[in-house]
PDB file of C-alpha atoms in Angstrom:
ATOM      1  CA  UNK B   5     -27.079  37.790  39.960  1.00 83.00           C
ATOM      2  CA  UNK B   6     -30.235  36.608  37.675  1.00 81.00           C
ATOM      3  CA  UNK B   7     -28.905  38.473  34.670  1.00 86.00           C
ATOM      4  CA  UNK B   8     -25.461  37.026  35.337  1.00 92.00           C
ATOM      5  CA  UNK B   9     -27.049  33.550  35.864  1.00 91.00           C
ATOM      6  CA  UNK B  10     -28.763  34.031  32.555  1.00 92.00           C
ATOM      7  CA  UNK B  11     -25.386  35.562  30.631  1.00 94.00           C
ATOM      8  CA  UNK B  12     -23.500  32.187  32.087  1.00 93.00           C
ATOM      9  CA  UNK B  13     -26.214  30.051  30.561  1.00 94.00           C
ATOM     10  CA  UNK B  14     -25.843  32.023  27.386  1.00 95.00           C
ATOM     11  CA  UNK B  15     -22.076  31.512  27.070  1.00 95.00           C
ATOM     12  CA  UNK B  16     -22.442  28.014  28.146  1.00 96.00           C
ATOM     13  CA  UNK B  17     -25.186  27.403  25.474  1.00 96.00           C
ATOM     14  CA  UNK B  18     -23.119  29.398  22.802  1.00 97.00           C
ATOM     15  CA  UNK B  19     -20.056  27.324  23.867  1.00 97.00           C
ATOM     16  CA  UNK B  20     -22.036  23.935  23.572  1.00 97.00           C
ATOM     17  CA  UNK B  21     -23.303  25.307  19.930  1.00 97.00           C
ATOM     18  CA  UNK B  22     -19.650  25.470  18.997  1.00 97.00           C
ATOM     19  CA  UNK B  23     -18.398  22.299  20.458  1.00 97.00           C
ATOM     20  CA  UNK B  24     -21.312  20.641  18.972  1.00 97.00           C
ATOM     21  CA  UNK B  25     -20.259  22.748  15.211  1.00 97.00           C
ATOM     22  CA  UNK B  26     -16.851  21.713  16.034  1.00 97.00           C
ATOM     23  CA  UNK B  27     -17.435  18.054  16.675  1.00 97.00           C
ATOM     24  CA  UNK B  28     -19.486  17.601  13.219  1.00 97.00           C
ATOM     25  CA  UNK B  29     -16.648  19.703  11.403  1.00 97.00           C
ATOM     26  CA  UNK B  30     -14.340  16.770  12.694  1.00 97.00           C
ATOM     27  CA  UNK B  31     -16.440  14.218  11.930  1.00 97.00           C
ATOM     28  CA  UNK B  32     -16.390  15.754   8.536  1.00 97.00           C
ATOM     29  CA  UNK B  33     -12.938  15.788   8.145  1.00 97.00           C
ATOM     30  CA  UNK B  34     -12.512  11.934   9.448  1.00 97.00           C
ATOM     31  CA  UNK B  35     -14.903  10.923   6.855  1.00 96.00           C
ATOM     32  CA  UNK B  36     -12.777  12.555   4.301  1.00 97.00           C
ATOM     33  CA  UNK B  37      -9.769  11.031   5.703  1.00 97.00           C
ATOM     34  CA  UNK B  38     -10.726   7.631   5.748  1.00 97.00           C
ATOM     35  CA  UNK B  39     -12.170   8.168   2.142  1.00 96.00           C
ATOM     36  CA  UNK B  40      -8.892   9.705   1.176  1.00 96.00           C
ATOM     37  CA  UNK B  41      -7.169   6.561   2.622  1.00 96.00           C
ATOM     38  CA  UNK B  42      -9.254   4.153   1.063  1.00 96.00           C
ATOM     39  CA  UNK B  43      -8.257   5.531  -1.919  1.00 96.00           C
ATOM     40  CA  UNK B  44      -4.541   6.268  -1.431  1.00 95.00           C
ATOM     41  CA  UNK B  45      -4.869   2.313  -0.084  1.00 96.00           C
ATOM     42  CA  UNK B  46      -6.714   1.191  -3.475  1.00 95.00           C
ATOM     43  CA  UNK B  47      -4.345   3.013  -5.543  1.00 94.00           C
ATOM     44  CA  UNK B  48      -1.021   1.601  -3.645  1.00 95.00           C
ATOM     45  CA  UNK B  49      -2.516  -1.576  -4.520  1.00 95.00           C
ATOM     46  CA  UNK B  50      -3.247  -1.273  -8.215  1.00 94.00           C
ATOM     47  CA  UNK B  51       0.267   0.248  -8.320  1.00 93.00           C
ATOM     48  CA  UNK B  52       1.836  -3.082  -6.684  1.00 91.00           C
ATOM     49  CA  UNK B  53      -0.205  -5.077  -9.405  1.00 90.00           C
ATOM     50  CA  UNK B  54       1.281  -3.006 -12.618  1.00 89.00           C
ATOM     51  CA  UNK B  55       4.850  -3.568 -10.794  1.00 88.00           C
ATOM     52  CA  UNK B  56       4.621  -6.947  -9.993  1.00 88.00           C
ATOM     53  CA  UNK B  57       3.096  -7.262 -14.126  1.00 84.00           C
ATOM     54  CA  UNK B  58       6.000  -5.065 -15.054  1.00 88.00           C
ATOM     55  CA  UNK B  59       8.384  -7.232 -13.381  1.00 86.00           C
ATOM     56  CA  UNK B  60       6.842 -10.439 -14.515  1.00 85.00           C
ATOM     57  CA  UNK B  61       7.034  -9.043 -17.872  1.00 87.00           C
ATOM     58  CA  UNK B  62      10.781  -8.006 -17.549  1.00 90.00           C
ATOM     59  CA  UNK B  63      11.551 -11.696 -16.656  1.00 88.00           C
ATOM     60  CA  UNK B  64       9.801 -12.864 -19.343  1.00 89.00           C
ATOM     61  CA  UNK B  65      11.576 -10.866 -21.927  1.00 90.00           C
ATOM     62  CA  UNK B  66      15.025 -11.273 -20.046  1.00 92.00           C
ATOM     63  CA  UNK B  67      14.493 -14.990 -20.529  1.00 91.00           C
ATOM     64  CA  UNK B  68      13.146 -15.090 -24.077  1.00 93.00           C
ATOM     65  CA  UNK B  69      16.486 -12.971 -24.759  1.00 94.00           C
ATOM     66  CA  UNK B  70      18.859 -15.705 -23.276  1.00 95.00           C
ATOM     67  CA  UNK B  71      17.148 -18.401 -24.846  1.00 95.00           C
ATOM     68  CA  UNK B  72      17.743 -16.658 -28.047  1.00 95.00           C
ATOM     69  CA  UNK B  73      21.245 -15.577 -27.034  1.00 96.00           C
ATOM     70  CA  UNK B  74      22.135 -19.289 -26.536  1.00 95.00           C
ATOM     71  CA  UNK B  75      20.158 -20.427 -29.673  1.00 94.00           C
ATOM     72  CA  UNK B  76      22.201 -18.076 -31.894  1.00 95.00           C
ATOM     73  CA  UNK B  77      25.709 -19.535 -29.538  1.00 94.00           C
ATOM     74  CA  UNK B  78      24.700 -22.816 -30.656  1.00 93.00           C
ATOM     75  CA  UNK B  79      24.091 -21.927 -34.400  1.00 92.00           C
ATOM     76  CA  UNK B  80      27.445 -19.969 -34.234  1.00 92.00           C
ATOM     77  CA  UNK B  81      29.300 -22.580 -33.201  1.00 90.00           C
ATOM     78  CA  UNK B  82      27.928 -25.499 -35.716  1.00 88.00           C
ATOM     79  CA  UNK B  83      28.987 -22.678 -38.404  1.00 87.00           C
ATOM     80  CA  UNK B  84      31.943 -22.449 -36.662  1.00 86.00           C
ATOM     81  CA  UNK B  85      32.640 -26.937 -36.852  1.00 85.00           C
ATOM     82  CA  UNK B  86      31.061 -27.199 -40.251  1.00 79.00           C
ATOM     83  CA  UNK B  87      33.669 -26.379 -43.344  1.00 67.00           C
ATOM     84  CA  UNK B  88      33.681 -23.466 -45.051  1.00 61.00           C
ATOM     85  CA  UNK B  89      31.184 -23.805 -48.143  1.00 57.00           C
ATOM     86  CA  UNK B  90      33.296 -20.726 -50.337  1.00 55.00           C
ATOM     87  CA  UNK B  91      36.642 -22.988 -49.346  1.00 54.00           C
ATOM     88  CA  UNK B  92      35.039 -26.418 -50.699  1.00 53.00           C
ATOM     89  CA  UNK B  93      33.712 -24.785 -54.074  1.00 54.00           C
ATOM     90  CA  UNK B  94      37.076 -23.273 -54.790  1.00 55.00           C
ATOM     91  CA  UNK B  95      38.950 -26.552 -54.185  1.00 56.00           C
ATOM     92  CA  UNK B  96      36.664 -28.029 -56.877  1.00 55.00           C
ATOM     93  CA  UNK B  97      35.068 -25.604 -59.137  1.00 56.00           C
ATOM     94  CA  UNK B  98      34.635 -28.453 -61.501  1.00 58.00           C
ATOM     95  CA  UNK B  99      32.959 -31.139 -59.745  1.00 56.00           C
ATOM     96  CA  UNK B 100      29.690 -32.086 -60.997  1.00 55.00           C
ATOM     97  CA  UNK B 101      28.066 -32.592 -57.670  1.00 55.00           C
ATOM     98  CA  UNK B 102      28.617 -29.005 -56.817  1.00 51.00           C
ATOM     99  CA  UNK B 103      25.342 -26.915 -56.980  1.00 54.00           C
ATOM    100  CA  UNK B 104      27.442 -23.784 -56.668  1.00 51.00           C
ATOM    101  CA  UNK B 105      29.377 -24.046 -60.032  1.00 46.00           C
TER     102      UNK B 105
END
């Protein structure tokens, strides 16, 4: 029985050592997971910032292009409202005030 008791103690001691080693390994894994989660979170925040800046930039480009289109539309309307210069010249080809003659 003394031998059996010693064997039980040795088995329990090995089991305790294994559990301690497993606990240390799990702590390392947990620490690595936390570090990875922090890195992933940081990466996600950076991507959110980039996306936000990209959206802001796209919105600014859209506003710029819309303003450009509006400006060109105004110029086109003004040009259409003015008499055609070539028609005026052809009506009065010998006019002294005509700079195009």
